[in-house]
Coordinates of C-alpha atoms and ligand atoms in Angstrom, one line a residue:
M1 CA -40.6 94.0 11.7
S2 CA -39.6 93.3 8.0
R3 CA -36.0 93.5 7.0
L4 CA -37.0 96.2 4.6
T5 CA -38.9 98.3 7.0
Q6 CA -36.3 98.0 9.8
S7 CA -33.6 98.8 7.9
E8 CA -31.4 102.1 8.4
L9 CA -32.0 103.2 5.2
W10 CA -35.9 102.6 5.2
S11 CA -35.9 105.1 8.1
S12 CA -33.5 107.5 6.0
L13 CA -36.3 107.4 3.2
D14 CA -38.9 108.0 5.7
R15 CA -37.2 111.0 6.9
H16 CA -36.4 112.4 3.6
Y17 CA -40.0 112.1 2.5
D18 CA -41.2 114.2 6.0
E19 CA -38.5 116.7 4.3
I20 CA -40.2 116.5 0.5
K21 CA -43.4 115.9 0.7
H22 CA -44.5 119.5 0.8
V23 CA -42.4 120.6 -1.9
H24 CA -43.8 121.5 -4.9
M25 CA -42.3 120.3 -8.1
R26 CA -43.3 123.9 -9.6
D27 CA -40.4 125.1 -6.8
L28 CA -38.0 122.2 -7.6
F29 CA -38.1 123.0 -11.6
D30 CA -37.7 127.1 -10.7
K31 CA -34.7 126.3 -8.8
D32 CA -33.3 124.0 -11.1
G33 CA -33.5 124.3 -14.8
S34 CA -31.4 121.6 -15.3
R35 CA -34.0 118.8 -14.1
F36 CA -34.8 117.7 -17.6
E37 CA -31.2 116.9 -18.6
K38 CA -30.3 115.1 -14.8
Y39 CA -33.9 113.2 -14.6
S40 CA -34.2 111.6 -18.2
L41 CA -32.3 109.0 -20.0
K42 CA -32.3 107.6 -23.2
L43 CA -32.0 103.7 -24.9
N44 CA -32.4 104.0 -28.6
D45 CA -35.4 106.1 -29.9
I46 CA -37.0 105.8 -26.4
L47 CA -36.5 108.9 -24.3
Y48 CA -37.7 108.4 -20.3
D49 CA -38.4 111.4 -18.7
Y50 CA -38.7 111.3 -15.1
S51 CA -38.1 114.9 -14.3
K52 CA -41.6 115.4 -13.0
N53 CA -41.6 113.5 -10.3
R54 CA -41.4 114.6 -6.6
I55 CA -37.9 113.9 -6.5
N56 CA -34.4 115.4 -5.8
D57 CA -30.9 114.4 -6.0
E58 CA -31.2 113.0 -2.1
T59 CA -34.2 110.7 -3.2
L60 CA -32.2 109.2 -6.2
N61 CA -29.2 108.8 -3.7
L62 CA -31.2 106.7 -1.3
L63 CA -33.4 105.2 -3.6
L64 CA -30.3 103.9 -5.3
Q65 CA -29.1 102.4 -2.2
L66 CA -32.2 100.3 -1.8
V67 CA -31.2 98.3 -4.7
D68 CA -28.1 98.1 -3.3
E69 CA -29.1 97.1 -0.2
V70 CA -31.2 94.2 -1.7
D71 CA -28.5 92.8 -4.0
L72 CA -30.4 94.0 -7.5
S73 CA -27.6 92.9 -9.6
G74 CA -27.2 89.5 -7.7
W75 CA -30.4 88.7 -8.6
I76 CA -30.5 90.2 -12.1
E77 CA -27.8 87.6 -12.9
K78 CA -30.1 85.0 -11.3
M79 CA -32.7 85.4 -13.3
F80 CA -31.0 85.6 -16.4
K81 CA -28.7 82.2 -15.8
G82 CA -31.8 80.2 -15.0
V83 CA -31.3 79.9 -11.1
P84 CA -35.0 78.9 -10.3
I85 CA -36.3 82.5 -8.4
N86 CA -39.8 81.2 -8.6
N87 CA -39.3 79.7 -5.1
T88 CA -43.0 78.3 -4.8
E89 CA -43.0 76.7 -8.3
Y90 CA -39.5 75.6 -8.1
R91 CA -38.9 77.1 -11.4
A92 CA -36.6 79.1 -13.1
V93 CA -37.7 82.4 -15.1
L94 CA -36.3 82.6 -18.2
H95 CA -38.6 84.6 -20.7
T96 CA -35.4 86.7 -21.8
A97 CA -34.0 83.5 -23.2
L98 CA -36.7 83.8 -25.5
R99 CA -35.5 86.5 -27.0
D100 CA -31.4 86.3 -26.5
Q101 CA -29.7 86.9 -29.2
G102 CA -26.3 86.0 -28.0
D103 CA -24.3 82.3 -28.5
Q104 CA -23.8 81.5 -24.9
P105 CA -25.6 78.5 -23.4
I106 CA -28.6 79.2 -21.2
M107 CA -29.0 76.4 -18.8
V108 CA -31.3 74.5 -17.2
N109 CA -31.5 71.3 -15.6
G110 CA -27.9 70.8 -17.1
C111 CA -29.5 71.2 -20.6
D112 CA -28.9 74.4 -23.0
I113 CA -32.3 75.9 -24.0
L114 CA -31.3 77.8 -26.9
P115 CA -31.5 75.0 -29.3
E116 CA -35.1 74.1 -28.4
I117 CA -36.5 78.0 -28.0
R118 CA -35.1 78.1 -31.3
E119 CA -35.9 75.2 -32.9
E120 CA -39.8 76.1 -31.8
R121 CA -39.4 79.7 -33.0
E122 CA -38.8 78.1 -36.7
R123 CA -41.6 75.9 -36.4
V124 CA -43.7 78.7 -35.6
N125 CA -42.4 81.1 -38.3
L126 CA -42.9 77.9 -40.9
L127 CA -47.0 77.6 -40.2
A128 CA -47.1 81.3 -39.8
E129 CA -45.6 81.8 -42.8
S130 CA -47.6 79.2 -45.2
I131 CA -50.6 80.8 -43.5
R132 CA -50.0 83.8 -44.5
T133 CA -48.6 83.2 -47.9
R134 CA -52.1 81.4 -48.5
K135 CA -50.2 78.1 -49.1
W136 CA -51.6 76.1 -45.8
L137 CA -54.9 75.0 -46.9
G138 CA -57.8 73.9 -45.2
A139 CA -60.5 70.8 -45.4
T140 CA -61.7 72.1 -48.8
N141 CA -58.4 73.3 -50.2
Q142 CA -58.9 76.7 -49.6
A143 CA -56.4 79.4 -47.9
I144 CA -57.0 80.4 -44.6
T145 CA -58.6 84.1 -44.3
D146 CA -59.1 84.0 -39.8
V147 CA -57.2 83.2 -37.2
V148 CA -59.1 82.5 -33.8
N149 CA -56.8 82.8 -30.8
I150 CA -58.6 81.0 -28.1
G151 CA -56.9 81.6 -24.7
I152 CA -57.1 84.0 -21.5
G153 CA -54.7 85.5 -19.4
G154 CA -51.5 85.9 -20.4
S155 CA -52.2 83.5 -23.1
H156 CA -54.5 86.1 -24.8
L157 CA -53.7 89.3 -23.1
G158 CA -49.9 90.0 -24.8
P159 CA -50.8 88.5 -28.4
L160 CA -53.7 90.9 -28.7
M161 CA -52.1 93.8 -27.3
V162 CA -49.0 93.6 -29.6
T163 CA -51.3 92.5 -32.7
E164 CA -53.2 96.0 -32.0
A165 CA -50.3 97.7 -31.7
L166 CA -48.6 96.9 -35.2
R167 CA -51.8 96.8 -36.5
P168 CA -50.4 98.9 -39.5
H169 CA -47.9 95.9 -40.1
T170 CA -51.0 93.2 -40.6
L171 CA -52.0 91.4 -44.2
H172 CA -55.3 92.9 -45.0
D173 CA -56.9 89.9 -45.8
L174 CA -56.1 87.7 -43.0
N175 CA -57.9 88.5 -39.9
V176 CA -56.8 87.4 -36.2
H177 CA -59.4 87.4 -33.7
F178 CA -59.1 86.7 -30.0
V179 CA -61.4 85.0 -27.7
S180 CA -60.7 84.7 -23.9
N181 CA -64.5 84.9 -22.4
I182 CA -66.1 81.7 -21.5
D183 CA -69.2 83.7 -21.9
E184 CA -70.9 82.5 -25.4
N185 CA -71.1 85.7 -26.5
H186 CA -67.7 86.2 -27.1
I187 CA -67.0 83.0 -29.2
N188 CA -70.4 83.2 -30.9
D189 CA -70.3 86.9 -31.8
T190 CA -66.4 85.8 -33.2
L191 CA -67.7 83.0 -35.2
E192 CA -71.0 84.6 -36.4
Y193 CA -69.3 85.9 -40.0
L194 CA -66.5 83.1 -39.9
N195 CA -66.2 80.5 -42.6
P196 CA -65.1 76.9 -40.8
E197 CA -63.6 76.4 -44.5
T198 CA -61.3 79.3 -44.2
T199 CA -60.6 79.6 -40.1
F200 CA -57.6 79.1 -38.5
F201 CA -57.4 77.9 -34.6
I202 CA -54.8 78.2 -32.4
I203 CA -55.8 77.0 -28.6
S204 CA -53.4 78.8 -26.3
S205 CA -53.0 77.3 -22.9
K206 CA -49.7 76.8 -21.0
T207 CA -51.6 74.2 -18.7
F208 CA -54.4 73.0 -21.5
T209 CA -56.6 72.9 -18.3
T210 CA -57.9 76.5 -18.0
Q211 CA -61.8 76.0 -18.1
D212 CA -62.5 79.3 -20.0
T213 CA -60.1 78.3 -22.8
M214 CA -61.3 74.5 -23.2
V215 CA -64.7 75.2 -23.0
N216 CA -64.2 77.8 -25.8
A217 CA -61.8 75.2 -27.6
E218 CA -64.6 72.5 -27.4
T219 CA -67.2 74.9 -29.0
A220 CA -65.0 76.2 -31.6
R221 CA -64.5 72.3 -32.3
Q222 CA -68.2 71.5 -32.2
W223 CA -68.6 74.5 -34.8
Y224 CA -66.2 73.3 -37.2
I225 CA -67.7 70.0 -37.2
N226 CA -71.2 71.3 -37.3
K227 CA -70.8 73.5 -40.4
L228 CA -68.1 70.6 -42.3
G229 CA -69.9 67.8 -41.2
S230 CA -67.2 65.5 -40.2
D231 CA -63.6 66.1 -38.0
E232 CA -62.0 64.7 -41.0
C233 CA -59.2 67.3 -42.2
I234 CA -59.6 68.8 -38.3
D235 CA -55.6 68.9 -38.5
R236 CA -56.0 71.5 -41.1
H237 CA -57.7 74.0 -38.8
F238 CA -56.5 73.3 -35.3
S239 CA -53.4 74.0 -33.4
A240 CA -52.3 74.3 -29.8
V241 CA -49.6 76.1 -28.1
T242 CA -49.1 74.4 -24.7
S243 CA -46.5 72.9 -22.2
N244 CA -49.0 70.1 -21.5
V245 CA -48.4 68.3 -24.9
E246 CA -50.1 65.2 -23.9
L247 CA -53.3 67.1 -23.3
A248 CA -53.2 68.6 -26.3
K249 CA -53.2 65.5 -28.2
E250 CA -56.0 63.8 -25.9
F251 CA -57.9 67.0 -27.5
G252 CA -57.3 66.1 -30.8
I253 CA -54.9 68.4 -32.0
T254 CA -51.8 66.7 -33.9
E255 CA -48.8 66.6 -32.7
D256 CA -47.6 68.6 -35.9
N257 CA -49.3 71.6 -35.1
I258 CA -48.7 71.6 -31.3
F259 CA -46.0 74.1 -30.0
K260 CA -44.2 74.2 -27.0
M261 CA -43.9 76.7 -24.2
W262 CA -41.9 75.5 -21.2
D263 CA -42.6 75.7 -17.3
W264 CA -40.1 78.2 -16.8
V265 CA -41.9 81.0 -19.0
G266 CA -45.0 82.4 -17.0
G267 CA -48.1 82.7 -18.4
R268 CA -48.0 86.6 -18.5
Y269 CA -44.1 86.9 -19.8
S270 CA -45.1 84.4 -22.4
L271 CA -45.9 86.5 -25.7
W272 CA -42.2 85.8 -26.8
S273 CA -42.7 82.3 -27.1
A274 CA -44.9 80.2 -29.5
I275 CA -47.8 81.6 -27.6
G276 CA -46.9 84.5 -30.2
L277 CA -48.0 82.2 -32.8
S278 CA -50.9 84.6 -33.5
I279 CA -48.7 87.6 -33.2
V280 CA -46.4 86.2 -36.3
I281 CA -49.5 84.9 -38.6
A282 CA -50.6 89.0 -37.7
I283 CA -47.4 90.5 -38.6
G284 CA -44.9 88.1 -40.3
S285 CA -41.6 86.2 -38.7
K286 CA -39.3 89.1 -39.8
K287 CA -41.4 91.9 -37.5
F288 CA -41.6 89.3 -34.9
D289 CA -38.0 88.6 -34.8
E290 CA -38.0 92.5 -34.4
L291 CA -40.3 92.5 -31.6
L292 CA -37.6 90.2 -30.2
A293 CA -34.8 92.0 -31.0
G294 CA -36.3 95.3 -29.0
A295 CA -36.7 93.3 -26.1
Y296 CA -33.3 91.5 -26.0
E297 CA -31.8 95.7 -26.3
V298 CA -33.7 96.0 -23.4
D299 CA -32.5 93.1 -21.6
Q300 CA -28.8 94.0 -22.5
H301 CA -29.8 97.1 -21.1
F302 CA -30.9 96.3 -18.2
R303 CA -28.2 93.9 -17.1
H304 CA -24.9 95.6 -17.6
T305 CA -25.8 99.7 -17.5
P306 CA -25.1 101.0 -14.2
L307 CA -28.1 101.1 -12.2
E308 CA -28.5 105.2 -11.9
K309 CA -28.8 104.7 -15.4
N310 CA -31.2 102.1 -15.9
I311 CA -34.3 103.0 -17.2
P312 CA -36.3 99.8 -15.7
V313 CA -34.5 100.6 -12.2
M314 CA -35.2 104.4 -12.3
M315 CA -38.9 103.4 -13.3
A316 CA -39.1 100.5 -10.5
L317 CA -37.6 103.2 -7.7
L318 CA -40.1 105.8 -8.4
G319 CA -42.6 103.3 -8.5
I320 CA -41.4 102.1 -4.5
W321 CA -41.3 105.8 -3.9
Y322 CA -45.1 106.6 -4.1
N323 CA -46.2 103.3 -3.1
N324 CA -44.6 102.9 -0.1
F325 CA -43.4 106.5 1.0
F326 CA -46.3 108.5 -0.7
E327 CA -49.0 105.8 0.2
A328 CA -50.4 106.1 -3.4
Q329 CA -52.8 103.2 -4.2
T330 CA -52.6 103.3 -7.7
M331 CA -50.4 103.6 -11.2
A332 CA -51.8 105.0 -14.3
V333 CA -50.6 103.8 -17.6
L334 CA -51.7 106.5 -20.4
P335 CA -50.6 105.8 -23.9
Y336 CA -51.3 108.4 -26.2
D337 CA -51.0 106.2 -29.5
Q338 CA -54.3 104.8 -30.4
H339 CA -52.5 101.6 -31.3
L340 CA -51.4 101.0 -27.5
H341 CA -55.3 100.4 -26.3
R342 CA -54.7 97.1 -25.1
F343 CA -51.4 98.3 -23.5
P344 CA -53.2 99.0 -20.2
G345 CA -54.7 95.7 -19.9
Y346 CA -52.0 93.8 -20.6
L347 CA -49.9 95.7 -18.0
Q348 CA -52.5 95.1 -15.1
Q349 CA -52.1 91.6 -15.5
A350 CA -48.4 91.4 -16.0
D351 CA -48.1 93.9 -13.0
M352 CA -50.9 92.9 -10.3
E353 CA -50.5 89.5 -10.9
S354 CA -47.0 89.8 -10.3
N355 CA -46.5 91.9 -7.6
G356 CA -50.1 91.5 -5.9
K357 CA -48.6 89.6 -3.0
D358 CA -48.7 89.7 0.8
V359 CA -46.1 87.4 1.8
D360 CA -42.4 87.6 1.4
R361 CA -40.0 85.1 0.2
Q362 CA -39.3 83.9 3.6
G363 CA -43.1 83.1 4.0
E364 CA -43.9 86.2 6.5
A365 CA -46.5 88.3 5.8
V366 CA -44.9 91.6 4.7
D367 CA -45.2 94.7 6.8
Y368 CA -45.4 97.1 3.7
T369 CA -47.9 97.8 0.7
T370 CA -46.8 95.9 -2.6
G371 CA -47.8 96.0 -6.2
P372 CA -49.9 98.9 -7.3
V373 CA -53.5 98.9 -8.7
V374 CA -52.7 99.8 -12.2
F375 CA -55.6 101.2 -14.4
G376 CA -55.6 103.0 -17.4
E377 CA -56.8 104.3 -21.3
I378 CA -55.7 106.0 -23.8
G379 CA -54.5 109.2 -22.7
I380 CA -56.7 111.2 -24.9
A381 CA -60.0 109.3 -24.1
A382 CA -58.9 109.3 -20.1
Q383 CA -58.6 113.4 -20.4
H384 CA -62.3 113.5 -20.8
A385 CA -63.3 110.8 -18.3
F386 CA -60.9 110.4 -15.1
F387 CA -58.4 113.0 -15.7
Q388 CA -60.6 115.4 -13.5
L389 CA -59.7 113.2 -10.4
L390 CA -56.2 112.8 -11.2
H391 CA -55.8 116.9 -11.3
Q392 CA -58.2 117.6 -8.4
G393 CA -59.2 114.4 -6.8
T394 CA -57.9 113.6 -3.0
K395 CA -55.5 110.7 -4.0
L396 CA -51.9 110.8 -5.8
V397 CA -52.0 108.7 -8.7
P398 CA -48.5 108.6 -10.1
A399 CA -49.1 108.5 -14.1
D400 CA -46.9 107.2 -17.0
I401 CA -47.4 108.7 -20.2
L402 CA -46.5 106.9 -23.3
A403 CA -46.5 108.9 -26.7
P404 CA -44.7 108.4 -30.3
V405 CA -43.2 111.2 -32.0
Y406 CA -44.3 110.2 -35.3
S407 CA -47.6 108.5 -35.9
F408 CA -48.0 105.6 -38.5
R409 CA -49.5 107.8 -41.1
C410 CA -48.5 111.2 -39.2
I411 CA -50.9 113.6 -40.4
A412 CA -49.8 116.5 -39.2
R413 CA -53.2 118.3 -38.0
H414 CA -53.9 115.3 -35.6
H415 CA -50.7 114.6 -34.4
Q416 CA -49.4 118.0 -33.6
A417 CA -52.6 118.5 -32.1
L418 CA -52.2 115.1 -30.1
M419 CA -48.5 115.8 -28.9
S420 CA -50.1 119.2 -28.2
N421 CA -52.4 117.3 -25.0
V422 CA -49.5 114.8 -23.9
F423 CA -46.9 118.2 -23.3
A424 CA -49.8 120.3 -21.8
Q425 CA -51.0 117.6 -19.4
T426 CA -47.8 116.9 -18.2
E427 CA -47.4 120.4 -17.3
A428 CA -50.5 120.8 -15.9
L429 CA -50.3 118.0 -13.5
M430 CA -46.5 119.1 -12.6
R431 CA -47.5 123.0 -12.1
G432 CA -51.5 123.2 -11.5
K433 CA -52.5 126.7 -11.2
T434 CA -52.3 129.1 -8.1
E435 CA -54.4 131.2 -6.4
A436 CA -52.7 134.5 -7.9
E437 CA -53.0 132.5 -11.6
V438 CA -56.6 132.0 -11.5
T439 CA -57.5 135.3 -10.0
A440 CA -55.6 137.0 -12.7
E441 CA -57.6 135.2 -15.2
L442 CA -60.9 136.0 -13.7
I443 CA -60.1 139.4 -13.3
A444 CA -59.0 139.4 -17.1
D445 CA -62.4 137.6 -17.9
G446 CA -64.3 141.0 -16.2
L447 CA -65.5 138.7 -13.1
D448 CA -66.2 140.6 -10.0
D449 CA -64.2 140.7 -6.3
A450 CA -67.5 138.6 -4.8
Q451 CA -67.7 136.6 -7.8
I452 CA -63.9 135.6 -7.7
K453 CA -64.0 135.0 -4.1
Q454 CA -66.5 132.5 -4.8
L455 CA -65.0 130.7 -7.8
L456 CA -61.5 130.8 -6.7
P457 CA -61.4 127.6 -4.6
Y458 CA -62.8 125.2 -7.5
K459 CA -60.8 126.7 -10.0
V460 CA -57.3 126.4 -8.1
L461 CA -55.5 122.9 -9.4
P462 CA -52.9 122.0 -6.9
G463 CA -50.5 120.2 -9.0
N464 CA -47.3 118.3 -7.7
R465 CA -49.2 115.3 -9.5
P466 CA -46.1 113.0 -10.6
T467 CA -45.5 111.9 -14.4
S468 CA -42.9 110.2 -15.9
T469 CA -43.0 110.2 -20.1
I470 CA -41.8 107.6 -22.3
L471 CA -41.3 108.9 -25.8
F472 CA -40.2 106.8 -28.7
D473 CA -39.9 107.8 -32.4
T474 CA -42.5 105.4 -33.6
L475 CA -44.9 102.6 -32.5
N476 CA -42.9 99.5 -34.5
A477 CA -42.3 96.6 -33.9
K478 CA -38.6 96.7 -32.3
T479 CA -39.7 99.9 -30.0
L480 CA -42.9 97.7 -29.0
G481 CA -40.5 95.0 -27.9
S482 CA -38.5 97.2 -25.9
I483 CA -41.4 98.9 -24.4
I484 CA -42.8 95.3 -23.2
A485 CA -39.3 94.5 -21.8
L486 CA -39.1 97.8 -19.7
Y487 CA -42.3 97.2 -18.1
E488 CA -41.0 93.5 -17.1
H489 CA -38.2 94.4 -15.8
K490 CA -39.8 96.8 -13.9
I491 CA -41.9 94.7 -12.4
F492 CA -38.6 92.3 -11.4
V493 CA -36.8 95.1 -9.9
Q494 CA -39.9 95.9 -7.5
G495 CA -40.7 92.7 -6.5
V496 CA -37.3 92.1 -5.6
I497 CA -37.4 95.1 -3.6
W498 CA -40.2 94.2 -1.9
N499 CA -38.5 90.6 -1.6
I500 CA -41.4 88.8 -3.0
N501 CA -42.0 86.1 -5.7
S502 CA -43.0 87.7 -8.8
F503 CA -43.6 84.6 -10.5
D504 CA -46.1 82.6 -9.2
Q505 CA -50.1 83.5 -8.7
W506 CA -51.6 81.3 -6.3
G507 CA -54.1 84.2 -5.5
V508 CA -56.0 82.8 -8.4
E509 CA -56.3 79.3 -7.7
L510 CA -59.0 79.5 -4.7
G511 CA -61.4 81.1 -7.1
K512 CA -60.8 78.4 -10.0
Q513 CA -61.3 75.8 -7.1
L514 CA -64.6 77.0 -5.6
A515 CA -66.1 77.2 -9.6
K516 CA -65.5 73.7 -10.3
N517 CA -67.7 72.7 -7.0
I518 CA -70.1 75.4 -7.8
L519 CA -70.5 74.2 -11.5
Q520 CA -71.7 70.8 -10.3
E521 CA -74.1 72.9 -7.9
L522 CA -75.5 75.0 -10.7
N523 CA -76.0 71.5 -12.4
D524 CA -78.3 70.2 -9.5
I525 CA -81.9 71.6 -9.1
E526 CA -81.7 71.4 -5.5
P527 CA -81.5 74.7 -3.4
I528 CA -78.0 74.4 -1.9
D529 CA -77.1 75.4 1.5
K530 CA -73.2 74.6 2.0
H531 CA -72.3 78.1 1.8
D532 CA -72.5 81.5 3.5
S533 CA -75.9 82.8 3.1
S534 CA -75.1 85.4 0.5
T535 CA -73.5 82.8 -2.0
N536 CA -76.5 80.4 -1.2
G537 CA -78.7 83.2 -1.4
L538 CA -77.3 84.1 -5.0
I539 CA -77.1 80.5 -6.5
N540 CA -80.3 79.7 -5.2
Y541 CA -81.9 82.5 -7.2
Y542 CA -80.3 82.0 -10.1
K543 CA -81.6 78.3 -10.0
Q544 CA -84.8 79.0 -9.3
R545 CA -84.9 81.8 -12.3
R546 CA -83.4 79.6 -14.3
Q547 CA -85.9 77.1 -13.6
Q548 CA -89.0 79.4 -14.1
N549 CA -87.3 80.6 -17.6
L550 CA -87.5 76.7 -18.6
Q551 CA -91.4 76.3 -17.5
K552 CA -92.5 79.1 -19.3
Ligands
LIG1 O1 -55.7 82.2 -13.7 C1 -54.7 82.8 -13.8 C2 -53.9 82.2 -15.4 O2 -52.9 81.1 -14.7 C3 -52.7 83.2 -15.5 O3 -51.2 83.6 -14.9 C4 -52.3 82.9 -16.9 O4 -51.6 83.1 -17.8 C5 -53.8 82.1 -17.3 O5 -54.1 82.0 -16.1 C6 -54.0 81.4 -18.5 O6 -53.5 80.2 -18.1 P1 -53.0 79.1 -19.0 O7 -52.5 79.5 -20.4 O8 -52.5 77.9 -18.3 O9 -54.2 78.8 -19.7

């Protein structure tokens, strides 16, 4: 058994779970009118209400002991100070340095990294602003109208999510596109309407070896050359963001257009680095600074606020509570803000690539469950799609609800209706509907006893479904930066409690290795027999069908 599950505290949490598992939140609210005041926290314009969770003071008392037991405060300091806590890649974890606004040095291998970070940001800002102000001219002296970010995973999801979230702050005559899929349809559909003379590419890849990105980059370069007849002036149209400067140069990108990132920034935590170039082009450097400032404020909050008042800590502890004691397998993230429509996708990578691990920091298999399956959708759309399961399904799905007090334009007719759904859904999930309530409704509707008896079981909603609600004033750059950082730190805290390294991703390597070999096999027409019968069968069927198609 692991240290975690054999601890006295874990047993106390288990016992407490047994006591509370049948307690209904409706009763908790009925008994204690101060739950909202007790179980909500505020940071600037962000309100975090976690009162609609299956907790009481004892739950929090025990969960907070857990963070003491794992020395969370010590781990927080290690991360912020650049100790190489990514112990399988021997790296520091310093995305927080990218938004640091202080004047204290942050040392990595004996060097203060802040000057280099700020220098690189300045270079990013210069390029972005010259594109935004139409000073950057393409091969035929025309201003740039379209920017295409080619990248995948962390080199795509963060920039895409932020650019969409801050869409009202983007320029109308400058379009930013994102291409990630190696499926040719993605790049072809994107390039179809673009003019190479006014298009600027950003090849975003920390490693500059990711197959999807490199294949797309090559296609983009070929498209440019085909359309313009030569690669002359290609420097006016291609840039790269990478920690592998040599490979970017080999690809043909001029050093002036290469922006550096560092090995101490994980891909899924990299939107704050030059990987955010597409964001800066979309929203401008001033707004990007606000994004950084919002994240920095959360960093300060996370580092210096007592753990019981610390929002990411509470978010993480609730996740542990459901994941490890209620055995919830999932977590839903439901933004009620259209501009956050890419947030669930972004969070999936941030959370699942970080905490989807089955081996602890000592190399031992864990004997408890780790990261949840994160899924989500715009809240309103989800209500009409999968909320049925949240209300009456057999699985417990804790959900985070994010919603703005003001929308960008704030047309009252829309916004009040939207928000009425936020409050109604969290209340419905918490309270449910009792037999007595359903019966009273059916009587009022004029149904007879037999009809009531027949319908009753279907109409009862069990309730007791947990939600946490994050209300923020409006979705501006600063608030968005704060929200992202809250989730980053939540993930970190959970990784510390589960004693796993949240900053590597070895699990994704096997598929990449196999794909490399299989790619060679696909290029050869002979049937394959090296794999299991299913893989052989699928590959051979595919090759045969391609051959038949060629012969038609
Ligand atoms: O395959 C997973 C991954 O390594 C992610 O961690 C990363 O964000 C993504 O691929 C892209 O990697 P790169 O930026 O090196 O192209």
